Amino acid sequence: MTRADRWMLPDGIAEILPADAVRIETLRRRLLDLYHSWGYELIIPPMVEFTDSLLIGMGRDIDLSTFKVTDQLSGRTLGIRADITPQAARIDAHSFPRAGANRLCYAGQVLHTRPRTAMGSRSPIQIGAELYGVDSLHADIEVISLMLETLLLAGVEQIHLDLGHVAIYRGLAKAAGLDGEQQRELFALLQSKASADVQRWVEDNVSDPQVAGWLRALPRLAGGRDCLARARDLFAGAPGALLAALADLQRVAELLVQRYPAVELFFDLSEVRGYDYETGLVFAAYTPGHGQALANGGRYNGIGAVFGRERAATGFSTDLVALNTLGSAVESLSGAILAPLLDDSSGDAASLWRAVDRLRSAGEVVIGALPDGDEGETLARCDRELVREGDDWVVKPRG
């Protein structure tokens, strides 16, 4: 590496400079205050854990996304977290167990071996909330509502909410008698939205004509609330778990339309995102001009079983950096106040210090002038200055 290259960062890794850093930190505080007001308690999990606990139960994608290193003390493999959700599940099951509902929230940096999109970050700042111990549609609705409140507080103006339910595909796969390998094959086709390939695969692998018809129709069951009515007609006589999933989606739609009439709802009944570990409702929020999901989540019951305490669970997460880029909640930085440089022995120095202290306590940014060095850029931030008028220090506009 040449000296000129030493300042470069790895692909997908970015530093956050002052203007964006203060906006992101302000947004983080506001969101954590929002979660606190809903009863969610803050946790701060470690950046690294043994892979035995960090990767269990969350599917192959998390495993592939996780950097792994050897612990020099124990010789065991450590993982640098790629997702805080499994850490929250471990805390609920072991470190901070409760008999009933346990509402947890978090905010912290994660690291991915590869970006999840072509231009995506490998070091997003993940913020989110998880609700454990309640296997109820009420819990799902609470979490979805909190996710939408997160985006609204961040200033995201147009929100499109995609809703699906993993039980629909699971019910059809079970009715078709698909083995593990067949489920993975069909899963991959559905995930790629390859409708024609799904049709051919079903013809070759599913003998029951009714179930085959249901599976062939699945990729077409996407759209607004009308697709739920079409699905109810199509799936007459389908397994009970599938019909219950449709009823859940209908109930969620009714409540969200009441609470958030400006949010556009979209349903995709072939959605299989998170199929490895999610067990119920899945949801993702989008905004125009941003190709990937801005926030997503779902129900993932049973995750605590790997830690010796099986728990119902639902939650969501989003990336603070993306919210800062797309939202408009945090206004630009206000200007600072310049405090003059005075000799410590000056009679005015003590009164100036008290005036500066009062201003800082009131939330103002006060920058003290220094005796040497070029502070042109620092002074450019100061749109006001402290000047002495009689016995008082007064804030005046800088000329």
GROMACS .gro file of C-alpha atoms in nm:
model
  399
    1MET     CA    1   0.000   0.000   0.000
    2THR     CA    2   0.135   0.340  -0.096
    3ARG     CA    3   0.121   0.638   0.137
    4ALA     CA    4  -0.149   0.790  -0.087
    5ASP     CA    5  -0.372   0.484  -0.036
    6ARG     CA    6  -0.355   0.475   0.343
    7TRP     CA    7  -0.653   0.705   0.391
    8MET     CA    8  -0.883   0.479   0.187
    9LEU     CA    9  -1.155   0.272   0.355
   10PRO     CA   10  -1.274  -0.075   0.244
   11ASP     CA   11  -1.561  -0.091  -0.006
   12GLY     CA   12  -1.895  -0.050   0.168
   13ILE     CA   13  -1.738   0.105   0.480
   14ALA     CA   14  -1.791   0.477   0.536
   15GLU     CA   15  -1.707   0.734   0.800
   16ILE     CA   16  -1.971   0.983   0.913
   17LEU     CA   17  -1.855   1.345   0.931
   18PRO     CA   18  -1.981   1.614   1.171
   19ALA     CA   19  -2.289   1.749   0.990
   20ASP     CA   20  -2.437   1.404   0.928
   21ALA     CA   21  -2.308   1.264   1.256
   22VAL     CA   22  -2.498   1.516   1.467
   23ARG     CA   23  -2.816   1.464   1.262
   24ILE     CA   24  -2.790   1.085   1.299
   25GLU     CA   25  -2.720   1.110   1.672
   26THR     CA   26  -3.012   1.351   1.722
   27LEU     CA   27  -3.241   1.113   1.534
   28ARG     CA   28  -3.113   0.817   1.738
   29ARG     CA   29  -3.199   0.996   2.062
   30ARG     CA   30  -3.545   1.093   1.939
   31LEU     CA   31  -3.623   0.739   1.828
   32LEU     CA   32  -3.503   0.584   2.153
   33ASP     CA   33  -3.720   0.836   2.339
   34LEU     CA   34  -4.012   0.727   2.118
   35TYR     CA   35  -3.952   0.360   2.202
   36HIS     CA   36  -3.920   0.448   2.570
   37SER     CA   37  -4.260   0.618   2.555
   38TRP     CA   38  -4.409   0.291   2.425
   39GLY     CA   39  -4.256   0.092   2.712
   40TYR     CA   40  -3.952  -0.050   2.527
   41GLU     CA   41  -3.636  -0.077   2.738
   42LEU     CA   42  -3.292  -0.007   2.595
   43ILE     CA   43  -3.028  -0.281   2.570
   44ILE     CA   44  -2.668  -0.244   2.449
   45PRO     CA   45  -2.537  -0.585   2.333
   46PRO     CA   46  -2.165  -0.639   2.262
   47MET     CA   47  -2.015  -0.607   1.913
   48VAL     CA   48  -1.876  -0.963   1.927
   49GLU     CA   49  -2.005  -1.291   2.068
   50PHE     CA   50  -1.931  -1.659   2.033
   51THR     CA   51  -2.081  -1.779   1.706
   52ASP     CA   52  -2.249  -2.060   1.901
   53SER     CA   53  -2.501  -1.806   2.029
   54LEU     CA   54  -2.477  -1.531   1.768
   55LEU     CA   55  -2.572  -1.741   1.465
   56ILE     CA   56  -2.803  -2.011   1.598
   57GLY     CA   57  -3.160  -2.003   1.479
   58MET     CA   58  -3.139  -1.706   1.241
   59GLY     CA   59  -3.089  -1.881   0.908
   60ARG     CA   60  -2.805  -1.923   0.660
   61ASP     CA   61  -2.811  -1.560   0.538
   62ILE     CA   62  -2.695  -1.427   0.876
   63ASP     CA   63  -2.418  -1.687   0.889
   64LEU     CA   64  -2.285  -1.577   0.548
   65SER     CA   65  -2.308  -1.208   0.647
   66THR     CA   66  -2.105  -1.249   0.967
   67PHE     CA   67  -1.732  -1.182   0.997
   68LYS     CA   68  -1.566  -1.451   1.209
   69VAL     CA   69  -1.244  -1.427   1.408
   70THR     CA   70  -1.062  -1.646   1.660
   71ASP     CA   71  -1.075  -1.544   2.026
   72GLN     CA   72  -0.713  -1.524   2.147
   73LEU     CA   73  -0.824  -1.607   2.505
   74SER     CA   74  -1.046  -1.911   2.455
   75GLY     CA   75  -0.953  -2.030   2.106
   76ARG     CA   76  -1.323  -2.034   2.014
   77THR     CA   77  -1.475  -1.863   1.710
   78LEU     CA   78  -1.623  -1.517   1.761
   79GLY     CA   79  -1.866  -1.342   1.529
   80ILE     CA   80  -1.885  -0.967   1.472
   81ARG     CA   81  -2.259  -0.907   1.478
   82ALA     CA   82  -2.438  -0.862   1.145
   83ASP     CA   83  -2.777  -0.828   1.314
   84ILE     CA   84  -2.873  -0.730   1.669
   85THR     CA   85  -3.196  -0.934   1.667
   86PRO     CA   86  -3.038  -1.267   1.777
   87GLN     CA   87  -2.856  -1.083   2.056
   88ALA     CA   88  -3.185  -0.937   2.178
   89ALA     CA   89  -3.337  -1.288   2.171
   90ARG     CA   90  -3.049  -1.420   2.382
   91ILE     CA   91  -3.093  -1.137   2.631
   92ASP     CA   92  -3.469  -1.204   2.657
   93ALA     CA   93  -3.412  -1.576   2.705
   94HIS     CA   94  -3.115  -1.567   2.940
   95SER     CA   95  -2.979  -1.233   3.064
   96PHE     CA   96  -3.304  -1.042   3.118
   97PRO     CA   97  -3.587  -1.298   3.131
   98ARG     CA   98  -3.946  -1.211   3.211
   99ALA     CA   99  -4.251  -1.429   3.247
  100GLY     CA  100  -4.475  -1.221   3.021
  101ALA     CA  101  -4.422  -0.948   2.765
  102ASN     CA  102  -4.068  -0.817   2.732
  103ARG     CA  103  -4.022  -0.505   2.520
  104LEU     CA  104  -3.661  -0.435   2.420
  105CYS     CA  105  -3.504  -0.176   2.189
  106TYR     CA  106  -3.149  -0.111   2.069
  107ALA     CA  107  -2.931   0.105   1.846
  108GLY     CA  108  -2.582   0.010   1.733
  109GLN     CA  109  -2.348  -0.052   1.443
  110VAL     CA  110  -2.343  -0.390   1.270
  111LEU     CA  111  -2.100  -0.530   1.013
  112HIS     CA  112  -2.172  -0.734   0.700
  113THR     CA  113  -1.924  -0.940   0.501
  114ARG     CA  114  -2.096  -0.824   0.181
  115PRO     CA  115  -2.337  -0.536   0.114
  116ARG     CA  116  -2.698  -0.650   0.087
  117THR     CA  117  -2.749  -0.436  -0.223
  118ALA     CA  118  -2.511  -0.327  -0.498
  119MET     CA  119  -2.438   0.014  -0.345
  120GLY     CA  120  -2.534  -0.070   0.013
  121SER     CA  121  -2.331  -0.013   0.327
  122ARG     CA  122  -2.150  -0.295   0.503
  123SER     CA  123  -2.160  -0.108   0.835
  124PRO     CA  124  -2.514   0.024   0.888
  125ILE     CA  125  -2.632   0.159   1.221
  126GLN     CA  126  -2.921  -0.069   1.314
  127ILE     CA  127  -3.202   0.056   1.534
  128GLY     CA  128  -3.513  -0.141   1.620
  129ALA     CA  129  -3.746  -0.295   1.873
  130GLU     CA  130  -3.844  -0.649   1.969
  131LEU     CA  131  -4.150  -0.772   2.161
  132TYR     CA  132  -4.111  -1.112   2.330
  133GLY     CA  133  -4.353  -1.338   2.513
  134VAL     CA  134  -4.680  -1.248   2.335
  135ASP     CA  135  -4.808  -1.476   2.059
  136SER     CA  136  -5.092  -1.250   1.953
  137LEU     CA  137  -5.193  -1.040   1.656
  138HIS     CA  138  -5.208  -0.745   1.896
  139ALA     CA  139  -4.831  -0.770   1.939
  140ASP     CA  140  -4.774  -0.777   1.563
  141ILE     CA  141  -4.993  -0.470   1.517
  142GLU     CA  142  -4.806  -0.286   1.795
  143VAL     CA  143  -4.470  -0.357   1.634
  144ILE     CA  144  -4.587  -0.260   1.284
  145SER     CA  145  -4.734   0.062   1.425
  146LEU     CA  146  -4.409   0.143   1.605
  147MET     CA  147  -4.214   0.083   1.284
  148LEU     CA  148  -4.440   0.328   1.099
  149GLU     CA  149  -4.407   0.581   1.382
  150THR     CA  150  -4.029   0.546   1.346
  151LEU     CA  151  -4.042   0.640   0.978
  152LEU     CA  152  -4.286   0.926   1.038
  153LEU     CA  153  -4.073   1.071   1.317
  154ALA     CA  154  -3.770   1.051   1.084
  155GLY     CA  155  -3.960   1.262   0.832
  156VAL     CA  156  -4.021   0.995   0.565
  157GLU     CA  157  -4.315   1.146   0.379
  158GLN     CA  158  -4.435   0.862   0.154
  159ILE     CA  159  -4.453   0.512   0.301
  160HIS     CA  160  -4.551   0.194   0.118
  161LEU     CA  161  -4.601  -0.101   0.351
  162ASP     CA  162  -4.566  -0.455   0.214
  163LEU     CA  163  -4.736  -0.731   0.415
  164GLY     CA  164  -4.710  -1.107   0.385
  165HIS     CA  165  -4.747  -1.418   0.598
  166VAL     CA  166  -4.502  -1.709   0.603
  167ALA     CA  167  -4.779  -1.951   0.711
  168ILE     CA  168  -4.936  -1.926   0.365
  169TYR     CA  169  -4.638  -2.085   0.193
  170ARG     CA  170  -4.575  -2.324   0.480
  171GLY     CA  171  -4.937  -2.444   0.467
  172LEU     CA  172  -4.928  -2.503   0.093
  173ALA     CA  173  -4.590  -2.679   0.108
  174LYS     CA  174  -4.723  -2.910   0.377
  175ALA     CA  175  -5.045  -2.979   0.184
  176ALA     CA  176  -4.836  -3.065  -0.124
  177GLY     CA  177  -4.621  -3.305   0.079
  178LEU     CA  178  -4.297  -3.135  -0.027
  179ASP     CA  179  -3.975  -3.261   0.129
  180GLY     CA  180  -3.700  -3.030   0.251
  181GLU     CA  181  -3.516  -3.013  -0.081
  182GLN     CA  182  -3.836  -2.946  -0.276
  183GLN     CA  183  -3.933  -2.669  -0.035
  184ARG     CA  184  -3.595  -2.503  -0.086
  185GLU     CA  185  -3.628  -2.527  -0.467
  186LEU     CA  186  -3.975  -2.375  -0.471
  187PHE     CA  187  -3.868  -2.117  -0.213
  188ALA     CA  188  -3.588  -1.998  -0.445
  189LEU     CA  189  -3.826  -1.966  -0.739
  190LEU     CA  190  -4.081  -1.770  -0.537
  191GLN     CA  191  -3.812  -1.546  -0.397
  192SER     CA  192  -3.695  -1.458  -0.748
  193LYS     CA  193  -4.058  -1.394  -0.855
  194ALA     CA  194  -4.006  -1.633  -1.150
  195SER     CA  195  -4.375  -1.701  -1.217
  196ALA     CA  196  -4.327  -1.911  -1.532
  197ASP     CA  197  -4.063  -2.124  -1.360
  198VAL     CA  198  -4.297  -2.174  -1.063
  199GLN     CA  199  -4.567  -2.300  -1.300
  200ARG     CA  200  -4.333  -2.556  -1.458
  201TRP     CA  201  -4.191  -2.667  -1.124
  202VAL     CA  202  -4.539  -2.726  -0.978
  203GLU     CA  203  -4.644  -2.929  -1.280
  204ASP     CA  204  -4.339  -3.152  -1.237
  205ASN     CA  205  -4.353  -3.195  -0.858
  206VAL     CA  206  -4.712  -3.165  -0.725
  207SER     CA  207  -4.962  -3.438  -0.811
  208ASP     CA  208  -5.269  -3.313  -0.620
  209PRO     CA  209  -5.455  -3.095  -0.873
  210GLN     CA  210  -5.617  -2.869  -0.612
  211VAL     CA  211  -5.292  -2.799  -0.426
  212ALA     CA  212  -5.110  -2.755  -0.758
  213GLY     CA  213  -5.366  -2.493  -0.857
  214TRP     CA  214  -5.316  -2.308  -0.531
  215LEU     CA  215  -4.937  -2.306  -0.574
  216ARG     CA  216  -4.956  -2.194  -0.939
  217ALA     CA  217  -5.178  -1.902  -0.838
  218LEU     CA  218  -4.958  -1.791  -0.550
  219PRO     CA  219  -4.723  -1.556  -0.745
  220ARG     CA  220  -5.025  -1.369  -0.884
  221LEU     CA  221  -5.170  -1.295  -0.541
  222ALA     CA  222  -5.012  -0.957  -0.494
  223GLY     CA  223  -5.155  -0.607  -0.487
  224GLY     CA  224  -5.388  -0.396  -0.276
  225ARG     CA  225  -5.650  -0.515  -0.027
  226ASP     CA  226  -5.854  -0.667  -0.311
  227CYS     CA  227  -5.598  -0.949  -0.339
  228LEU     CA  228  -5.705  -1.071   0.007
  229ALA     CA  229  -6.062  -1.115  -0.119
  230ARG     CA  230  -5.934  -1.303  -0.425
  231ALA     CA  231  -5.722  -1.523  -0.202
  232ARG     CA  232  -6.015  -1.612   0.025
  233ASP     CA  233  -6.213  -1.728  -0.280
  234LEU     CA  234  -5.920  -1.918  -0.430
  235PHE     CA  235  -5.817  -2.094  -0.107
  236ALA     CA  236  -6.161  -2.222  -0.010
  237GLY     CA  237  -6.095  -2.559   0.152
  238ALA     CA  238  -5.726  -2.484   0.213
  239PRO     CA  239  -5.552  -2.580   0.542
  240GLY     CA  240  -5.676  -2.397   0.849
  241ALA     CA  241  -5.340  -2.232   0.919
  242LEU     CA  242  -5.346  -2.071   0.575
  243LEU     CA  243  -5.701  -1.937   0.622
  244ALA     CA  244  -5.606  -1.804   0.966
  245ALA     CA  245  -5.310  -1.622   0.808
  246LEU     CA  246  -5.543  -1.455   0.558
  247ALA     CA  247  -5.773  -1.349   0.842
  248ASP     CA  248  -5.475  -1.201   1.027
  249LEU     CA  249  -5.372  -1.000   0.722
  250GLN     CA  250  -5.727  -0.872   0.681
  251ARG     CA  251  -5.743  -0.761   1.046
  252VAL     CA  252  -5.404  -0.588   1.026
  253ALA     CA  253  -5.514  -0.406   0.710
  254GLU     CA  254  -5.833  -0.280   0.874
  255LEU     CA  255  -5.651  -0.138   1.175
  256LEU     CA  256  -5.364   0.017   0.978
  257VAL     CA  257  -5.605   0.193   0.742
  258GLN     CA  258  -5.770   0.350   1.049
  259ARG     CA  259  -5.442   0.452   1.213
  260TYR     CA  260  -5.235   0.548   0.909
  261PRO     CA  261  -5.466   0.638   0.620
  262ALA     CA  262  -5.177   0.797   0.426
  263VAL     CA  263  -4.972   0.473   0.425
  264GLU     CA  264  -5.020   0.268   0.108
  265LEU     CA  265  -5.070  -0.104   0.178
  266PHE     CA  266  -4.947  -0.377  -0.055
  267PHE     CA  267  -4.990  -0.751  -0.001
  268ASP     CA  268  -4.768  -1.025  -0.143
  269LEU     CA  269  -4.894  -1.370  -0.050
  270SER     CA  270  -4.593  -1.538  -0.210
  271GLU     CA  271  -4.353  -1.345   0.016
  272VAL     CA  272  -4.106  -1.592   0.166
  273ARG     CA  273  -3.842  -1.350   0.301
  274GLY     CA  274  -3.701  -1.485   0.624
  275TYR     CA  275  -3.855  -1.828   0.562
  276ASP     CA  276  -3.566  -1.997   0.747
  277TYR     CA  277  -3.666  -1.847   1.082
  278GLU     CA  278  -3.976  -1.627   1.055
  279THR     CA  279  -4.305  -1.794   1.140
  280GLY     CA  280  -4.591  -1.550   1.083
  281LEU     CA  281  -4.655  -1.197   0.961
  282VAL     CA  282  -4.367  -1.037   0.769
  283PHE     CA  283  -4.360  -0.671   0.674
  284ALA     CA  284  -4.136  -0.418   0.503
  285ALA     CA  285  -4.162  -0.044   0.444
  286TYR     CA  286  -4.050   0.132   0.126
  287THR     CA  287  -4.038   0.489   0.005
  288PRO     CA  288  -4.020   0.615  -0.356
  289GLY     CA  289  -3.668   0.659  -0.490
  290HIS     CA  290  -3.514   0.408  -0.249
  291GLY     CA  291  -3.490   0.064  -0.409
  292GLN     CA  292  -3.450  -0.147  -0.096
  293ALA     CA  293  -3.667  -0.183   0.213
  294LEU     CA  294  -3.621   0.110   0.449
  295ALA     CA  295  -3.740  -0.096   0.747
  296ASN     CA  296  -3.856  -0.455   0.786
  297GLY     CA  297  -3.958  -0.709   1.043
  298GLY     CA  298  -4.178  -1.003   1.125
  299ARG     CA  299  -4.276  -1.273   1.371
  300TYR     CA  300  -4.011  -1.532   1.458
  301ASN     CA  301  -4.157  -1.752   1.733
  302GLY     CA  302  -3.936  -2.011   1.898
  303ILE     CA  303  -3.608  -1.823   1.860
  304GLY     CA  304  -3.532  -1.848   2.233
  305ALA     CA  305  -3.541  -2.230   2.224
  306VAL     CA  306  -3.172  -2.242   2.126
  307PHE     CA  307  -3.098  -2.057   2.450
  308GLY     CA  308  -3.311  -2.292   2.660
  309ARG     CA  309  -3.626  -2.077   2.672
  310GLU     CA  310  -3.863  -2.083   2.376
  311ARG     CA  311  -4.046  -1.753   2.334
  312ALA     CA  312  -4.294  -1.589   2.101
  313ALA     CA  313  -4.127  -1.295   1.928
  314THR     CA  314  -4.193  -1.017   1.679
  315GLY     CA  315  -3.990  -0.708   1.592
  316PHE     CA  316  -3.849  -0.472   1.331
  317SER     CA  317  -3.530  -0.285   1.250
  318THR     CA  318  -3.407  -0.007   1.022
  319ASP     CA  319  -3.084   0.173   0.937
  320LEU     CA  320  -3.028   0.513   1.097
  321VAL     CA  321  -2.796   0.628   0.820
  322ALA     CA  322  -3.060   0.557   0.555
  323LEU     CA  323  -3.324   0.732   0.764
  324ASN     CA  324  -3.099   1.036   0.792
  325THR     CA  325  -3.053   1.042   0.415
  326LEU     CA  326  -3.421   1.000   0.325
  327GLY     CA  327  -3.596   1.172   0.614
  328SER     CA  328  -3.633   1.539   0.697
  329ALA     CA  329  -3.700   1.536   1.072
  330VAL     CA  330  -3.366   1.675   1.187
  331GLU     CA  331  -3.312   2.030   1.072
  332SER     CA  332  -2.974   2.166   0.967
  333LEU     CA  333  -2.738   2.274   1.241
  334SER     CA  334  -2.801   2.617   1.385
  335GLY     CA  335  -2.510   2.855   1.404
  336ALA     CA  336  -2.277   2.881   1.700
  337ILE     CA  337  -2.187   3.171   1.928
  338LEU     CA  338  -1.829   3.300   1.938
  339ALA     CA  339  -1.691   3.383   2.284
  340PRO     CA  340  -1.397   3.626   2.279
  341LEU     CA  341  -1.052   3.539   2.407
  342LEU     CA  342  -0.976   3.712   2.736
  343ASP     CA  343  -0.673   3.698   2.960
  344ASP     CA  344  -0.746   3.477   3.260
  345SER     CA  345  -0.647   3.763   3.492
  346SER     CA  346  -0.895   3.998   3.329
  347GLY     CA  347  -1.178   4.111   3.552
  348ASP     CA  348  -1.420   4.025   3.272
  349ALA     CA  349  -1.302   3.662   3.236
  350ALA     CA  350  -1.508   3.530   3.529
  351SER     CA  351  -1.829   3.697   3.416
  352LEU     CA  352  -1.769   3.577   3.057
  353TRP     CA  353  -1.728   3.219   3.184
  354ARG     CA  354  -2.061   3.241   3.369
  355ALA     CA  355  -2.234   3.381   3.061
  356VAL     CA  356  -2.093   3.101   2.841
  357ASP     CA  357  -2.196   2.838   3.097
  358ARG     CA  358  -2.556   2.969   3.101
  359LEU     CA  359  -2.577   2.961   2.723
  360ARG     CA  360  -2.439   2.607   2.696
  361SER     CA  361  -2.680   2.489   2.967
  362ALA     CA  362  -2.963   2.633   2.758
  363GLY     CA  363  -2.854   2.421   2.460
  364GLU     CA  364  -2.654   2.677   2.265
  365VAL     CA  365  -2.321   2.595   2.100
  366VAL     CA  366  -2.057   2.838   2.225
  367ILE     CA  367  -1.705   2.824   2.076
  368GLY     CA  368  -1.422   2.998   2.256
  369ALA     CA  369  -1.166   3.186   2.047
  370LEU     CA  370  -0.808   3.054   2.075
  371PRO     CA  371  -0.482   3.252   2.061
  372ASP     CA  372  -0.311   3.079   1.772
  373GLY     CA  373  -0.390   2.871   1.465
  374ASP     CA  374  -0.610   2.944   1.165
  375GLU     CA  375  -0.969   2.905   1.282
  376GLY     CA  376  -1.135   3.035   0.967
  377GLU     CA  377  -1.363   2.732   0.927
  378THR     CA  378  -1.449   2.728   1.296
  379LEU     CA  379  -1.534   3.096   1.296
  380ALA     CA  380  -1.748   3.045   0.985
  381ARG     CA  381  -1.982   2.834   1.201
  382CYS     CA  382  -2.043   3.129   1.434
  383ASP     CA  383  -2.330   3.349   1.322
  384ARG     CA  384  -2.340   3.527   1.660
  385GLU     CA  385  -2.092   3.651   1.918
  386LEU     CA  386  -2.079   3.747   2.283
  387VAL     CA  387  -2.004   4.116   2.339
  388ARG     CA  388  -1.975   4.316   2.658
  389GLU     CA  389  -2.241   4.581   2.712
  390GLY     CA  390  -2.206   4.753   3.046
  391ASP     CA  391  -2.200   4.488   3.316
  392ASP     CA  392  -2.357   4.215   3.097
  393TRP     CA  393  -2.253   3.984   2.817
  394VAL     CA  394  -2.498   4.002   2.526
  395VAL     CA  395  -2.538   3.779   2.219
  396LYS     CA  396  -2.521   3.982   1.899
  397PRO     CA  397  -2.522   3.886   1.529
  398ARG     CA  398  -2.174   3.866   1.379
  399GLY     CA  399  -2.107   4.111   1.102
   0.00000   0.00000   0.00000
